[in-house]
PDB file of C-alpha atoms in Angstrom:
ATOM      1  CA  MET A 971       0.000   0.000   0.000  1.00 67.00           C
ATOM      2  CA  LYS A 972       1.320   3.440  -0.987  1.00 77.00           C
ATOM      3  CA  LYS A 973       2.038   6.040   1.630  1.00 78.00           C
ATOM      4  CA  LEU A 974      -0.004   9.196   1.110  1.00 80.00           C
ATOM      5  CA  PRO A 975       1.918  12.451   0.644  1.00 80.00           C
ATOM      6  CA  GLN A 976       2.108  14.697   3.676  1.00 73.00           C
ATOM      7  CA  ASP A 977       0.936  18.273   3.710  1.00 72.00           C
ATOM      8  CA  LEU A 978       3.852  20.720   3.454  1.00 69.00           C
ATOM      9  CA  ALA A 979       2.485  22.866   6.294  1.00 68.00           C
ATOM     10  CA  ALA A 980       2.408  19.800   8.536  1.00 67.00           C
ATOM     11  CA  LEU A 981       6.036  19.033   7.678  1.00 63.00           C
ATOM     12  CA  VAL A 982       7.178  22.567   8.415  1.00 61.00           C
ATOM     13  CA  HIS A 983       5.282  23.013  11.680  1.00 64.00           C
ATOM     14  CA  ASN A 984       5.464  19.556  13.250  1.00 64.00           C
ATOM     15  CA  ALA A 985       8.359  18.125  15.229  1.00 59.00           C
ATOM     16  CA  GLY A 986      11.537  17.294  13.353  1.00 62.00           C
ATOM     17  CA  THR A 987      14.456  19.080  11.790  1.00 70.00           C
ATOM     18  CA  LEU A 988      12.550  21.052   9.156  1.00 71.00           C
ATOM     19  CA  PRO A 989      10.729  23.267  11.689  1.00 72.00           C
ATOM     20  CA  ASP A 990      14.054  23.959  13.390  1.00 78.00           C
ATOM     21  CA  ILE A 991      15.597  24.972  10.077  1.00 81.00           C
ATOM     22  CA  ALA A 992      12.636  27.222   9.242  1.00 79.00           C
ATOM     23  CA  GLU A 993      12.829  28.855  12.674  1.00 84.00           C
ATOM     24  CA  LYS A 994      16.574  29.471  12.354  1.00 88.00           C
ATOM     25  CA  ALA A 995      16.144  30.908   8.839  1.00 90.00           C
ATOM     26  CA  GLU A 996      13.525  33.322  10.155  1.00 91.00           C
ATOM     27  CA  LEU A 997      15.807  34.299  13.051  1.00 91.00           C
ATOM     28  CA  LEU A 998      18.724  34.946  10.679  1.00 93.00           C
ATOM     29  CA  ASN A 999      16.519  37.013   8.386  1.00 93.00           C
ATOM     30  CA  ASN A1000      15.314  39.134  11.329  1.00 92.00           C
ATOM     31  CA  LEU A1001      18.884  39.565  12.577  1.00 92.00           C
ATOM     32  CA  ASP A1002      19.979  40.599   9.080  1.00 92.00           C
ATOM     33  CA  GLN A1003      17.317  43.310   8.931  1.00 91.00           C
ATOM     34  CA  MET A1004      18.134  44.493  12.454  1.00 91.00           C
ATOM     35  CA  LEU A1005      21.870  44.613  11.750  1.00 91.00           C
ATOM     36  CA  LYS A1006      21.341  46.597   8.548  1.00 90.00           C
ATOM     37  CA  GLN A1007      19.364  49.158  10.546  1.00 89.00           C
ATOM     38  CA  MET A1008      22.174  49.426  13.094  1.00 89.00           C
ATOM     39  CA  VAL A1009      24.878  50.028  10.475  1.00 88.00           C
ATOM     40  CA  SER A1010      23.182  52.462   8.146  1.00 77.00           C
ATOM     41  CA  GLY A1011      24.680  53.747   4.961  1.00 82.00           C
ATOM     42  CA  PRO A1012      26.731  51.911   2.353  1.00 86.00           C
ATOM     43  CA  VAL A1013      28.020  49.370   4.892  1.00 86.00           C
ATOM     44  CA  ALA A1014      24.525  47.944   5.278  1.00 86.00           C
ATOM     45  CA  GLU A1015      24.406  47.092   1.584  1.00 86.00           C
ATOM     46  CA  GLN A1016      27.673  45.153   1.797  1.00 87.00           C
ATOM     47  CA  LEU A1017      26.874  42.709   4.592  1.00 90.00           C
ATOM     48  CA  LYS A1018      24.624  39.766   5.313  1.00 92.00           C
ATOM     49  CA  VAL A1019      24.023  37.695   8.433  1.00 94.00           C
ATOM     50  CA  ALA A1020      25.186  34.216   7.490  1.00 94.00           C
ATOM     51  CA  ASN A1021      24.841  32.132  10.652  1.00 94.00           C
ATOM     52  CA  LEU A1022      24.438  32.051  14.406  1.00 92.00           C
ATOM     53  CA  ARG A1023      26.285  29.201  16.066  1.00 91.00           C
ATOM     54  CA  HIS A1024      27.458  28.634  19.638  1.00 91.00           C
ATOM     55  CA  GLY A1025      26.809  32.259  20.598  1.00 92.00           C
ATOM     56  CA  THR A1026      28.765  33.643  17.641  1.00 94.00           C
ATOM     57  CA  LEU A1027      27.067  35.708  14.954  1.00 94.00           C
ATOM     58  CA  VAL A1028      28.698  35.172  11.552  1.00 95.00           C
ATOM     59  CA  ILE A1029      28.475  38.124   9.179  1.00 95.00           C
ATOM     60  CA  GLU A1030      29.539  37.924   5.542  1.00 94.00           C
ATOM     61  CA  THR A1031      30.717  40.896   3.527  1.00 93.00           C
ATOM     62  CA  THR A1032      31.853  41.415  -0.049  1.00 90.00           C
ATOM     63  CA  THR A1033      35.461  42.610   0.389  1.00 91.00           C
ATOM     64  CA  ALA A1034      38.214  42.754   2.987  1.00 93.00           C
ATOM     65  CA  SER A1035      37.927  46.540   3.219  1.00 93.00           C
ATOM     66  CA  TRP A1036      34.242  46.270   4.177  1.00 92.00           C
ATOM     67  CA  ALA A1037      35.174  43.546   6.664  1.00 93.00           C
ATOM     68  CA  ALA A1038      37.678  45.929   8.272  1.00 93.00           C
ATOM     69  CA  ARG A1039      35.030  48.637   8.578  1.00 91.00           C
ATOM     70  CA  ILE A1040      32.615  46.193  10.194  1.00 92.00           C
ATOM     71  CA  ASN A1041      35.362  44.920  12.516  1.00 93.00           C
ATOM     72  CA  PHE A1042      35.764  48.475  13.839  1.00 92.00           C
ATOM     73  CA  GLN A1043      32.061  48.496  14.718  1.00 91.00           C
ATOM     74  CA  LYS A1044      31.982  45.008  16.267  1.00 93.00           C
ATOM     75  CA  PRO A1045      32.111  46.066  19.953  1.00 93.00           C
ATOM     76  CA  MET A1046      29.224  48.504  19.499  1.00 93.00           C
ATOM     77  CA  LEU A1047      27.205  45.985  17.491  1.00 93.00           C
ATOM     78  CA  LEU A1048      27.842  43.233  20.032  1.00 93.00           C
ATOM     79  CA  LYS A1049      26.657  45.385  22.934  1.00 94.00           C
ATOM     80  CA  GLN A1050      23.593  46.591  21.059  1.00 93.00           C
ATOM     81  CA  LEU A1051      22.576  43.091  19.923  1.00 92.00           C
ATOM     82  CA  GLN A1052      23.096  41.697  23.419  1.00 92.00           C
ATOM     83  CA  ALA A1053      20.951  44.433  24.920  1.00 93.00           C
ATOM     84  CA  GLU A1054      18.142  44.287  22.376  1.00 89.00           C
ATOM     85  CA  THR A1055      17.707  40.705  21.215  1.00 87.00           C
ATOM     86  CA  LEU A1056      20.506  38.222  21.849  1.00 88.00           C
ATOM     87  CA  PRO A1057      21.766  38.259  25.447  1.00 91.00           C
ATOM     88  CA  MET A1058      23.546  34.924  24.833  1.00 93.00           C
ATOM     89  CA  LEU A1059      25.644  36.430  21.995  1.00 92.00           C
ATOM     90  CA  THR A1060      29.345  36.245  22.863  1.00 94.00           C
ATOM     91  CA  ALA A1061      31.131  37.230  19.641  1.00 95.00           C
ATOM     92  CA  ILE A1062      30.764  38.482  16.096  1.00 95.00           C
ATOM     93  CA  GLU A1063      32.818  36.931  13.321  1.00 96.00           C
ATOM     94  CA  VAL A1064      33.214  38.708   9.981  1.00 95.00           C
ATOM     95  CA  LYS A1065      34.011  36.682   6.861  1.00 95.00           C
ATOM     96  CA  VAL A1066      34.670  37.797   3.305  1.00 94.00           C
ATOM     97  CA  ASN A1067      32.431  36.262   0.660  1.00 91.00           C
ATOM     98  CA  PRO A1068      33.054  37.770  -2.795  1.00 88.00           C
ATOM     99  CA  ALA A1069      30.049  35.902  -4.211  1.00 86.00           C
ATOM    100  CA  LEU A1070      27.855  38.121  -2.065  1.00 81.00           C
ATOM    101  CA  ALA A1071      28.626  41.025  -4.414  1.00 76.00           C
ATOM    102  CA  GLN A1072      26.915  39.186  -7.236  1.00 75.00           C
ATOM    103  CA  TYR A1073      23.712  38.811  -5.247  1.00 63.00           C
ATOM    104  CA  ARG A1074      21.643  41.969  -5.305  1.00 62.00           C
ATOM    105  CA  PRO A1075      18.036  41.704  -4.173  1.00 60.00           C
ATOM    106  CA  LYS A1076      15.761  43.248  -6.750  1.00 61.00           C
ATOM    107  CA  THR A1077      13.957  46.287  -5.487  1.00 65.00           C
ATOM    108  CA  GLN A1078      10.289  46.020  -6.131  1.00 67.00           C
ATOM    109  CA  VAL A1079       8.886  48.996  -7.973  1.00 68.00           C
ATOM    110  CA  ASN A1080       5.189  49.536  -7.626  1.00 66.00           C
ATOM    111  CA  THR A1081       3.869  49.705 -11.169  1.00 69.00           C
ATOM    112  CA  ASN A1082       0.212  49.392 -10.218  1.00 74.00           C
ATOM    113  CA  GLN A1083      -1.837  52.239 -11.612  1.00 77.00           C
ATOM    114  CA  LEU A1084      -5.534  52.887 -11.630  1.00 78.00           C
ATOM    115  CA  SER A1085      -7.179  53.168 -15.002  1.00 81.00           C
ATOM    116  CA  GLU A1086      -9.274  56.208 -15.879  1.00 83.00           C
ATOM    117  CA  THR A1087     -12.405  54.103 -15.578  1.00 86.00           C
ATOM    118  CA  ALA A1088     -11.451  52.857 -12.109  1.00 85.00           C
ATOM    119  CA  ALA A1089     -10.627  56.414 -10.984  1.00 85.00           C
ATOM    120  CA  ALA A1090     -14.011  57.601 -12.256  1.00 87.00           C
ATOM    121  CA  HIS A1091     -15.795  54.805 -10.386  1.00 89.00           C
ATOM    122  CA  ILE A1092     -13.910  55.620  -7.179  1.00 88.00           C
ATOM    123  CA  GLU A1093     -14.756  59.312  -7.602  1.00 88.00           C
ATOM    124  CA  ALA A1094     -18.453  58.470  -8.073  1.00 89.00           C
ATOM    125  CA  LEU A1095     -18.378  56.240  -5.002  1.00 89.00           C
ATOM    126  CA  ALA A1096     -16.687  58.995  -2.990  1.00 88.00           C
ATOM    127  CA  GLU A1097     -19.506  61.406  -3.836  1.00 90.00           C
ATOM    128  CA  HIS A1098     -22.010  59.071  -2.155  1.00 88.00           C
ATOM    129  CA  THR A1099     -19.836  58.060   0.813  1.00 88.00           C
ATOM    130  CA  PRO A1100     -19.944  60.284   3.901  1.00 87.00           C
ATOM    131  CA  GLY A1101     -17.174  60.940   6.395  1.00 87.00           C
ATOM    132  CA  SER A1102     -13.485  60.220   6.281  1.00 88.00           C
ATOM    133  CA  LEU A1103     -13.868  57.230   3.958  1.00 88.00           C
ATOM    134  CA  GLY A1104     -15.376  59.496   1.294  1.00 88.00           C
ATOM    135  CA  GLN A1105     -12.475  61.931   1.686  1.00 89.00           C
ATOM    136  CA  LYS A1106      -9.936  59.129   1.371  1.00 88.00           C
ATOM    137  CA  LEU A1107     -11.645  57.808  -1.758  1.00 87.00           C
ATOM    138  CA  LYS A1108     -11.522  61.304  -3.292  1.00 87.00           C
ATOM    139  CA  ARG A1109      -7.800  61.537  -2.551  1.00 87.00           C
ATOM    140  CA  LEU A1110      -7.255  58.119  -4.125  1.00 86.00           C
ATOM    141  CA  ALA A1111      -9.076  59.140  -7.296  1.00 83.00           C
ATOM    142  CA  ALA A1112      -7.120  62.428  -7.397  1.00 83.00           C
ATOM    143  CA  LEU A1113      -3.849  60.541  -6.933  1.00 80.00           C
ATOM    144  CA  ALA A1114      -4.700  58.271  -9.867  1.00 73.00           C
ATOM    145  CA  SER A1115      -5.377  61.255 -12.149  1.00 67.00           C
ATOM    146  CA  ARG A1116      -2.181  62.974 -10.952  1.00 69.00           C
ATOM    147  CA  HIS A1117      -0.068  59.928 -11.916  1.00 62.00           C
ATOM    148  CA  ARG A1118      -1.576  59.885 -15.401  1.00 61.00           C
ATOM    149  CA  GLN A1119      -0.622  63.536 -15.961  1.00 60.00           C
ATOM    150  CA  SER A1120       3.028  63.045 -15.053  1.00 55.00           C
TER     151      SER A1120
END
């Protein structure tokens, strides 16, 4: 008798190694975002949180010069991370990964635009809607016509 396939959500959220991996990936992603907020400017674009193991946060950067700049900030980053999120953090290790320079996340550009017909419908709805919702609908219709003019 064949074994039925398991639901992916059940695999991810039930006991086993996959939920642990998903949890660690989410933690690393959150740490990456937090770290990039701490080190604003061009340095933030050149680093990525790679791992967290045995109390050591591993950060990858594109070149040795960026690694040196991050190494100067390590004591401040360590104290701030310990205070805010990771009290068990004992060290930060910076590694150079030139392949990281090839990876650039694509910035999402909002290309959604309302058509003239949709803007007219929203405007008509706004005329018959009282209160703040009506005002917001009018602004939305005006915004759509403003984007068409530019």
